[in-house]
Coordinates of C-alpha atoms and ligand atoms in Angstrom, one line a residue:
M162 CA 9.6 -17.1 10.3
T163 CA 9.9 -13.7 8.7
I164 CA 7.9 -13.2 5.8
T165 CA 7.9 -9.7 3.8
R166 CA 6.2 -8.9 0.4
F167 CA 6.8 -6.4 -2.4
A168 CA 3.0 -5.4 -3.5
P169 CA 3.0 -3.5 -6.7
S170 CA 0.1 -1.8 -8.5
P171 CA 0.3 -2.7 -12.2
N172 CA -1.1 0.9 -13.2
G173 CA 2.4 2.0 -14.4
L174 CA 5.9 0.7 -14.7
L175 CA 8.1 0.2 -11.8
H176 CA 11.1 2.9 -11.3
L177 CA 13.5 3.4 -8.5
G178 CA 11.4 3.8 -5.7
H179 CA 9.9 0.4 -6.4
A180 CA 13.3 -1.3 -6.9
Y181 CA 14.5 0.1 -3.4
S182 CA 11.4 -1.1 -1.6
A183 CA 11.5 -4.6 -3.4
I184 CA 15.2 -4.8 -2.3
V185 CA 14.4 -3.9 1.3
A186 CA 11.6 -6.2 1.8
Y187 CA 13.7 -9.1 -0.1
D188 CA 17.0 -8.1 1.9
L189 CA 15.0 -8.3 5.5
A190 CA 13.4 -11.7 4.6
R191 CA 16.7 -13.4 3.6
H192 CA 18.5 -12.2 6.3
A193 CA 16.2 -13.6 8.6
G194 CA 16.1 -16.9 6.9
G195 CA 12.5 -16.1 5.6
K196 CA 10.3 -15.5 2.8
F197 CA 10.0 -12.9 0.2
L198 CA 6.5 -12.8 -1.3
L199 CA 5.3 -10.8 -4.6
R200 CA 1.6 -10.1 -4.8
I201 CA 0.3 -8.1 -7.8
E202 CA -2.2 -5.8 -6.2
D203 CA -4.5 -5.5 -9.5
I204 CA -7.8 -4.2 -8.3
D205 CA -7.8 -0.4 -9.2
G206 CA -10.5 -1.2 -12.0
V207 CA -9.8 1.9 -14.0
R208 CA -5.9 2.2 -14.2
S209 CA -4.8 -1.5 -13.7
K210 CA -3.0 -2.9 -16.5
P211 CA -2.6 -6.7 -15.8
E212 CA -0.2 -6.9 -18.6
L213 CA 2.6 -4.8 -16.7
A214 CA 2.7 -7.8 -14.2
D215 CA 5.1 -9.5 -16.4
A216 CA 7.4 -6.6 -16.8
F217 CA 7.4 -6.2 -13.0
R218 CA 8.7 -9.8 -12.6
E219 CA 11.3 -9.4 -15.4
D220 CA 12.4 -6.3 -13.4
L221 CA 12.8 -8.1 -10.2
R222 CA 14.6 -11.1 -12.0
W223 CA 16.8 -8.3 -13.6
L224 CA 17.9 -6.7 -9.7
G225 CA 18.7 -10.5 -8.7
L226 CA 15.7 -11.3 -6.4
T227 CA 14.0 -14.3 -6.1
W228 CA 10.5 -14.5 -4.8
E229 CA 7.2 -16.9 -4.3
E230 CA 4.4 -15.3 -5.7
V231 CA 1.3 -15.5 -4.1
P232 CA -2.2 -15.0 -6.0
A233 CA -3.1 -11.5 -7.5
Q234 CA -5.5 -9.3 -5.6
S235 CA -8.3 -9.8 -8.5
T236 CA -8.7 -13.3 -7.4
R237 CA -9.6 -12.3 -3.8
L238 CA -12.5 -10.1 -4.1
A239 CA -14.8 -12.7 -2.3
S240 CA -12.6 -12.3 1.1
Y241 CA -12.7 -8.6 0.7
E242 CA -16.7 -8.9 0.1
D243 CA -16.9 -10.9 3.2
A244 CA -14.8 -8.8 5.6
A245 CA -16.9 -5.7 4.3
A246 CA -20.0 -7.4 5.0
R247 CA -18.8 -8.2 8.3
L248 CA -17.6 -4.4 9.2
K249 CA -21.3 -3.6 7.8
S250 CA -23.1 -5.9 10.1
M251 CA -20.8 -4.5 13.1
G252 CA -22.5 -1.1 11.9
L253 CA -19.1 0.3 11.3
L254 CA -19.3 1.4 7.7
Y255 CA -21.7 4.0 6.2
A256 CA -22.8 5.4 2.5
C257 CA -21.2 8.1 1.2
T258 CA -22.2 9.9 -1.8
C259 CA -19.9 12.9 -1.5
T260 CA -17.9 13.9 -4.9
R261 CA -14.1 14.5 -4.6
S262 CA -14.9 18.1 -5.0
E263 CA -17.4 18.1 -2.4
I264 CA -15.2 16.8 -0.1
A265 CA -12.5 19.2 -0.8
A266 CA -15.0 22.1 -0.3
A267 CA -16.2 20.8 2.9
A268 CA -13.1 19.7 4.5
T269 CA -11.3 21.5 7.5
K270 CA -8.5 19.3 7.9
T271 CA -6.0 18.0 5.8
G272 CA -4.3 14.8 6.5
P273 CA -1.4 12.7 5.1
E274 CA -3.5 11.5 2.1
G275 CA -5.1 14.5 1.6
P276 CA -8.5 16.5 2.7
V277 CA -9.7 14.5 5.7
Y278 CA -13.7 13.5 5.3
P279 CA -15.7 15.8 7.1
G280 CA -18.2 13.0 7.5
T281 CA -20.9 14.7 6.0
C282 CA -22.9 11.5 5.1
K283 CA -22.2 10.0 8.6
G284 CA -25.6 9.6 10.2
A285 CA -27.7 10.7 7.2
S286 CA -29.7 8.0 5.6
K287 CA -28.8 7.7 2.2
D288 CA -30.7 6.6 -0.8
L289 CA -28.9 3.8 -1.6
N290 CA -29.9 3.3 -5.4
V291 CA -27.2 6.4 -5.8
P292 CA -24.1 4.9 -6.2
S293 CA -22.2 4.8 -2.9
A294 CA -18.7 4.3 -1.4
W295 CA -18.8 3.0 1.8
R296 CA -16.7 4.5 4.7
L297 CA -15.4 3.3 7.9
D298 CA -16.7 5.0 11.0
V299 CA -13.2 5.4 12.8
E300 CA -14.6 6.9 15.8
K301 CA -17.1 4.2 16.7
A302 CA -14.5 1.5 15.4
Q303 CA -12.0 3.1 18.1
R304 CA -14.8 2.7 20.8
L305 CA -14.8 -0.7 19.9
T306 CA -11.3 -1.8 19.9
G307 CA -9.6 0.9 22.5
Q308 CA -6.3 2.5 22.0
L309 CA -4.0 0.3 19.6
E310 CA -0.4 0.3 19.3
W311 CA 2.0 -1.0 16.4
Q312 CA 5.5 -1.4 16.0
D313 CA 7.8 0.2 13.2
D314 CA 11.2 -1.3 13.2
L315 CA 12.6 2.0 12.4
A316 CA 10.3 4.3 14.2
G317 CA 9.5 2.2 17.1
V318 CA 6.4 1.8 18.8
Q319 CA 3.3 3.8 17.7
T320 CA 0.0 4.4 19.2
A321 CA -2.4 4.1 16.3
E322 CA -4.1 7.3 15.2
P323 CA -6.3 6.3 12.5
E324 CA -8.4 9.4 12.8
L325 CA -5.2 11.3 11.1
L326 CA -6.9 9.9 7.8
G327 CA -10.4 10.1 9.1
D328 CA -13.2 8.2 7.7
V329 CA -11.7 6.2 4.7
V330 CA -13.4 4.7 2.0
L331 CA -13.1 0.6 2.3
W332 CA -15.3 0.0 -0.5
R333 CA -16.1 2.2 -3.8
K334 CA -18.6 2.4 -6.2
D335 CA -16.0 1.9 -9.2
N336 CA -13.4 -0.6 -7.5
P337 CA -14.3 -3.7 -5.7
A338 CA -12.5 -2.9 -2.3
S339 CA -10.0 0.0 -1.3
Y340 CA -6.2 -0.5 -1.1
H341 CA -6.5 -0.3 2.8
L342 CA -9.1 -3.1 3.1
A343 CA -7.3 -5.4 0.3
A344 CA -3.7 -5.0 1.7
T345 CA -4.6 -5.7 5.1
L346 CA -6.9 -8.6 4.6
D347 CA -3.9 -10.2 2.1
D348 CA -1.3 -9.6 4.5
A349 CA -2.8 -11.4 6.9
A350 CA -3.8 -14.0 4.5
D351 CA -0.5 -14.4 3.0
G352 CA 1.1 -14.8 6.6
V353 CA 3.2 -11.5 6.3
T354 CA 5.0 -10.9 9.5
L355 CA 6.9 -7.7 8.5
V356 CA 5.2 -5.0 6.1
A357 CA 8.3 -3.4 4.4
R358 CA 7.2 -0.6 2.4
G359 CA 7.8 3.2 1.9
Q360 CA 7.4 5.8 4.4
D361 CA 5.0 7.5 2.2
L362 CA 2.7 4.7 3.6
F363 CA 3.4 5.0 7.2
A364 CA -0.1 6.7 8.2
A365 CA -1.9 4.1 6.3
S366 CA -0.8 1.5 8.9
H367 CA -2.7 3.5 11.7
I368 CA -5.8 2.4 9.5
H369 CA -4.7 -0.9 8.9
R370 CA -3.6 -1.7 12.5
L371 CA -7.4 -0.7 13.3
L372 CA -8.9 -2.9 10.6
Q373 CA -6.6 -5.8 12.2
A374 CA -8.5 -5.4 15.5
L375 CA -11.7 -5.5 14.0
L376 CA -11.3 -8.2 11.9
D377 CA -9.6 -10.5 14.4
L378 CA -6.5 -10.7 11.8
P379 CA -2.9 -10.9 13.3
V380 CA -0.9 -7.9 13.6
P381 CA 2.5 -7.7 11.9
R382 CA 5.7 -5.4 12.6
W383 CA 6.2 -2.7 9.9
H384 CA 9.4 -1.4 8.3
H385 CA 8.7 2.2 6.6
H386 CA 12.0 2.7 4.6
A387 CA 13.0 5.7 3.5
L388 CA 12.2 6.8 -0.1
V389 CA 14.3 7.5 -3.0
L390 CA 14.0 10.9 -4.0
D391 CA 14.6 13.0 -7.5
E392 CA 17.0 16.0 -7.7
E393 CA 14.6 18.1 -6.4
G394 CA 13.8 15.8 -3.3
R395 CA 10.4 14.8 -4.3
K396 CA 9.2 11.3 -4.2
L397 CA 10.0 9.6 -7.8
A398 CA 6.7 9.3 -9.9
K399 CA 6.3 8.2 -13.7
R400 CA 4.1 11.1 -14.3
R401 CA 7.2 13.6 -13.2
G402 CA 9.3 11.6 -15.8
S403 CA 11.2 9.2 -13.6
Q404 CA 12.9 6.5 -15.5
S405 CA 11.1 3.2 -15.3
L406 CA 13.1 0.1 -14.4
A407 CA 12.4 -1.3 -18.1
D408 CA 13.9 1.8 -19.7
L409 CA 17.0 1.4 -17.4
R410 CA 17.0 -2.3 -18.3
A411 CA 16.5 -1.5 -22.1
S412 CA 19.4 1.0 -22.1
G413 CA 22.1 -1.6 -20.6
V414 CA 22.3 -0.8 -16.8
D415 CA 23.1 -3.8 -14.9
G416 CA 20.2 -4.8 -12.7
I417 CA 22.8 -6.4 -9.8
Q418 CA 25.0 -3.1 -9.8
L419 CA 21.8 -1.1 -9.6
G420 CA 20.8 -2.9 -6.4
T421 CA 24.2 -2.5 -5.0
D422 CA 24.0 1.1 -5.3
L423 CA 20.6 1.3 -3.9
R424 CA 21.6 -0.8 -1.0
A425 CA 24.5 1.3 -0.4
G426 CA 22.6 4.6 -0.3
R427 CA 24.0 5.8 -3.5
F428 CA 20.4 6.3 -5.2
G429 CA 21.6 9.5 -7.1
P430 CA 19.5 11.4 -9.7
V431 CA 18.1 8.5 -12.0
N432 CA 19.6 10.5 -14.7
S433 CA 22.9 10.2 -13.6
L434 CA 22.9 6.4 -13.6
S435 CA 25.7 4.8 -15.7
K436 CA 25.6 2.4 -18.3
A437 CA 27.2 -1.1 -17.3
Ligands
LIG642 N1 -0.1 -1.8 -4.1 C1 0.7 -0.5 -3.0 C2 1.3 0.5 -4.1 O1 1.8 0.0 -5.1 C3 1.5 -1.1 -2.0 C4 1.3 -0.6 -1.0 C5 1.7 -1.6 0.1 O2 3.1 -2.0 -0.1 O3 1.4 -1.7 1.0 O4 1.5 1.4 -3.7

């Protein structure tokens, strides 16, 4: 059975890009006679506003979607801890005390998520009383798993290249688990067979595939869809003034019609959306 999911983080209202992502995942499940899940990814301690989850549900209802909701990430911390402990016991995590600016200054490569960690703390014996993040030793992990592949429905078979992102943080000093670890574990726990999400997360799947191999998790297929862009061709973002779905709803836009327009590729600049 095809199981897809929409996994928003409640750190800001949803915009058209999220609506499109939810619709793509919903349609993929529906056309396959499968299941569409909603998972609230609420473990970004600093920015997470749990009250936004209700607004998200309201947005999805307005778009005419139905779903099955699975437990929010904040209820699953034990599974993240177990997995991190397992990776640590395999010698695959190392403590890192570098600050963002230290990394930016020392990095020689830029990857899809910004400066690639140059490995400063790898092999250094760290004073663990100093708050640390734990990073995945990607090179060592890859020696263990050998070459891996994954399948994107649109882009075809991919050779996993987790080194593009480098030694990502899997466990943070201020957050329980990183997005990479939590989302990978949850997709497996929720039985997700087709991970539908935006192309902006394409590279993350290299790391997720590696984690699946390390943690003996089932391997889904992926569907990284095109992004809804603004007038300047940039990804929508609340901080750049992209209208929220809540605003569109409040101003009388018909959610079902909006869904039809999104499906037809009539994205258009948000501001040109007509009222119902
Ligand atoms: N919580 C992530 C986000 O909102 C979900 C990413 C994913 O679909 O894997 O960007």
